Coordinates of C-alpha atoms in Angstrom, one line a residue:
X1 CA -80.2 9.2 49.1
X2 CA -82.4 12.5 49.6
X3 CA -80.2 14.1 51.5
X4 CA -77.3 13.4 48.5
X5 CA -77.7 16.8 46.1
X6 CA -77.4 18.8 49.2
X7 CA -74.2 16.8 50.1
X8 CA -72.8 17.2 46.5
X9 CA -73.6 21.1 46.4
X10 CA -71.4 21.2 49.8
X11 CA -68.9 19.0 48.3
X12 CA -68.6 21.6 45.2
X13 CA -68.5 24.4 47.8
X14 CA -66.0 23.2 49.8
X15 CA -63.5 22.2 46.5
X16 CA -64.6 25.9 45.2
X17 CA -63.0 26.9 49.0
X18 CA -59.9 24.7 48.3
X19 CA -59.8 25.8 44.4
X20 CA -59.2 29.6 46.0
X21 CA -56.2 28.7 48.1
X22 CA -54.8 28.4 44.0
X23 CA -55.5 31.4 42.6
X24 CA -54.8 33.2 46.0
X25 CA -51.2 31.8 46.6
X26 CA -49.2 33.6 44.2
X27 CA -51.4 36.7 44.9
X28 CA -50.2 36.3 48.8
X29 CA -46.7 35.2 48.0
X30 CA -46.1 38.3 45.6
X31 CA -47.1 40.7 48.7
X32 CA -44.7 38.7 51.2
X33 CA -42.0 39.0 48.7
X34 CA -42.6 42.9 47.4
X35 CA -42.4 43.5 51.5
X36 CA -39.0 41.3 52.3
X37 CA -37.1 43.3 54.8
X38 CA -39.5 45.9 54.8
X39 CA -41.9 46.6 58.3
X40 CA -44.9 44.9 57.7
X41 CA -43.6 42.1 56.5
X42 CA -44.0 39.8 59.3
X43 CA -47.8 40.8 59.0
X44 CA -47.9 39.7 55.1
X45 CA -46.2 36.3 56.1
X46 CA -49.0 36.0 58.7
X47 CA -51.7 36.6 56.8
X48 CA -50.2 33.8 54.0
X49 CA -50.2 31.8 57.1
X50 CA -53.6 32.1 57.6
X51 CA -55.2 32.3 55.2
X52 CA -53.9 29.0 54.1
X53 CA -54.4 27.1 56.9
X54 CA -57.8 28.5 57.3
X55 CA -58.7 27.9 53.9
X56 CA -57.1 24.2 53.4
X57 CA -58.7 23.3 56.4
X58 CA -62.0 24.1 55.9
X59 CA -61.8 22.8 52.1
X60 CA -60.1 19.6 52.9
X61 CA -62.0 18.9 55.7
X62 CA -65.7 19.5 54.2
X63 CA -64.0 17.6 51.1
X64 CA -63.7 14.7 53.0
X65 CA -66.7 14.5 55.2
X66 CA -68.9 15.1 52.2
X67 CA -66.7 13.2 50.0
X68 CA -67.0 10.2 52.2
X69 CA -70.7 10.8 52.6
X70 CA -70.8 10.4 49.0
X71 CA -69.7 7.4 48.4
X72 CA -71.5 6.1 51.5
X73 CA -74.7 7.3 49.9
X74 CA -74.3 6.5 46.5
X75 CA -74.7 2.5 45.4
X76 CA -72.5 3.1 42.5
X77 CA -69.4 4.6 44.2
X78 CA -67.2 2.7 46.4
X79 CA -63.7 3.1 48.0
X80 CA -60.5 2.3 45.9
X81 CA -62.4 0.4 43.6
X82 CA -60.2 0.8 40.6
X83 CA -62.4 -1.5 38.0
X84 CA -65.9 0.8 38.7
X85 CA -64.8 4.2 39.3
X86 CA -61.2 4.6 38.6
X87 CA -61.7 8.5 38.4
X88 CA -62.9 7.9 41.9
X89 CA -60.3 5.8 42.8
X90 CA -57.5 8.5 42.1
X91 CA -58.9 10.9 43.7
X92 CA -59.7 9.0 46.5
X93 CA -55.7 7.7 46.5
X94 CA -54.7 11.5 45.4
X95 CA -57.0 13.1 48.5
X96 CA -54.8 10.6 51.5
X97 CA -51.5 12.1 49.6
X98 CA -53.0 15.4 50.0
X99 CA -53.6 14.6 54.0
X100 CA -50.2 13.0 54.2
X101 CA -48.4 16.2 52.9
X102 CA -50.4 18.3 54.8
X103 CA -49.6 16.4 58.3
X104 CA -46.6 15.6 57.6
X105 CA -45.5 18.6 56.0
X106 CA -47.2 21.8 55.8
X107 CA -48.6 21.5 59.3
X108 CA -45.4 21.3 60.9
X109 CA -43.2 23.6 58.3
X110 CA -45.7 26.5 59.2
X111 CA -45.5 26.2 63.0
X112 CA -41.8 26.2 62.7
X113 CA -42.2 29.4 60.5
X114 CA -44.8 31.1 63.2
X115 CA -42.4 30.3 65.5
X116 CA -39.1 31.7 64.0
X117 CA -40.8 34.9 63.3
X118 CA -42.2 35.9 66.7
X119 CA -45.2 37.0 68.0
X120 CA -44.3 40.4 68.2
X121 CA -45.5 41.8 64.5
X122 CA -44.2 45.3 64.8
X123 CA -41.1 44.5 66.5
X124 CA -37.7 45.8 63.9
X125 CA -36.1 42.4 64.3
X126 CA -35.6 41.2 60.9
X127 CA -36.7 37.5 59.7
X128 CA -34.1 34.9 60.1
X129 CA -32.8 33.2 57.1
X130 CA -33.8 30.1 58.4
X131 CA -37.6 31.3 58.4
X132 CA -37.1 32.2 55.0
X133 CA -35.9 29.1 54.1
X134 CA -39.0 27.1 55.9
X135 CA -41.4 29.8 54.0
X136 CA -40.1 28.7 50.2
X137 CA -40.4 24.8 51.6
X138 CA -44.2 26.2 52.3
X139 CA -44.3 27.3 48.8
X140 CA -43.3 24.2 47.2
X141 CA -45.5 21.9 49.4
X142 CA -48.4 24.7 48.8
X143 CA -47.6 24.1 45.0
X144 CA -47.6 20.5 45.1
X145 CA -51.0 20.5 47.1
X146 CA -52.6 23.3 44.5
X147 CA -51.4 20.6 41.4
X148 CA -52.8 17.7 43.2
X149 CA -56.0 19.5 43.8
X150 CA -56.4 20.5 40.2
X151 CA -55.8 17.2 39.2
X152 CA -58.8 16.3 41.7
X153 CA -60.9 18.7 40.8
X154 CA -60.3 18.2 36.6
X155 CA -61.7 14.3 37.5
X156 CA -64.4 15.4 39.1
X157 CA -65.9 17.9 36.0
X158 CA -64.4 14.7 33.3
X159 CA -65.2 11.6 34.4
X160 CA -68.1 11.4 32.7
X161 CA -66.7 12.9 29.3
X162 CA -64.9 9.3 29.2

C-alpha cells in the first residue's frame, strides 16, 4: 500500500494523457480537412495518425497497468464487483469496450488508412476516396472512444459525491 499514491498520481497522468487525445481531435481533424486536396495533406493525416496512436497508447496502456495495480493494492476495490464499487465496476466494463474498439477497430482502420495513402508524403498523387472514407470511420470510432473516456474519467472525480 506505500507504493499506492504514487500509482494513483500515474493513473491521473496517464488519463490526463488520454483526456488530450479529446481536446486535440477536432484540433487535428480541422487541419486535415482545411488541407483536403491540397500538398501537405498527406502529412496532416499522418500526424492525426500519430499522434493518436501515440497518445491512446500510452494513456490506455498506463491506464490499465496502474488501474489494475490499483485495485490489486487497494482492500476496498475489486474487479466487477457491482454491489461495492459500482463506479468501479463501469469503468472497469467501460475500459475492456474501450480495448475492444481499439483492437478491433481503430487499430486496423488506421493501418488500412497508412496504407492507402503511401509512404511517399510529397508525392502529387491525390488520396483515394476509399482512404477518405476509412479516415471519417477513424473519426467516429475516435469520437466513440473520447465519450467513453469522459464518461470514465467523470466517475473517477464523482464517485464519491454519491
Amino acid at each position: 500500500m506505500e507504493y499506492y499514491p504514487t500509482i494513483l498520481t500515474m493513473h491521473i497522468i496517464f488519463a490526463g494523457i488520454w483526456l488530450i487525445n479529446l481536446f486535440s481531435d477536432s484540433k487535428l481533424r480541422s487541419f486535415v480537412f482545411k488541407n483536403k486536396n491540397k500538398i501537405g495533406e498527406k502529412k496532416f493525416i499522418i500526424l492525426y495518425l500519430t499522434f493518436v496512436n501515440l497518445f491512446g497508447i500510452i494513456g490506455a496502456a498506463g491506464i490499465l497497468v496502474t488501474g489494475i495495480s490499483m485495485v490489486v493494492l487497494n482492500s476496498g476495490y475489486g474487479f466487477f464487483q457491482m454491489t461495492a464499487n459500482h463506479w468501479l465496476a463501469a469503468k472497469q466494463i467501460l475500459m475492456i469496450v474501450l480495448l475492444l474498439i481499439i483492437a478491433a477497430f481503430v487499430i486496423p482502420t488506421a493501418k488500412k488508412i497508412r496504407k492507402q495513402i503511401g509512404e511517399d508524403l510529397e508525392s502529387p498523387a491525390g488520396i483515394s476516396e476509399e482512404a477518405y472514407i476509412n479516415l471519417k470511420k477513424l473519426y467516429s470510432l475516435n469520437t466513440i472512444i473520447n465519450v467513453i473516456v469522459l464518461i470514465n474519467f467523470l466517475f473517477a472525480i464523482t464517485h464519491r459525491l454519491f
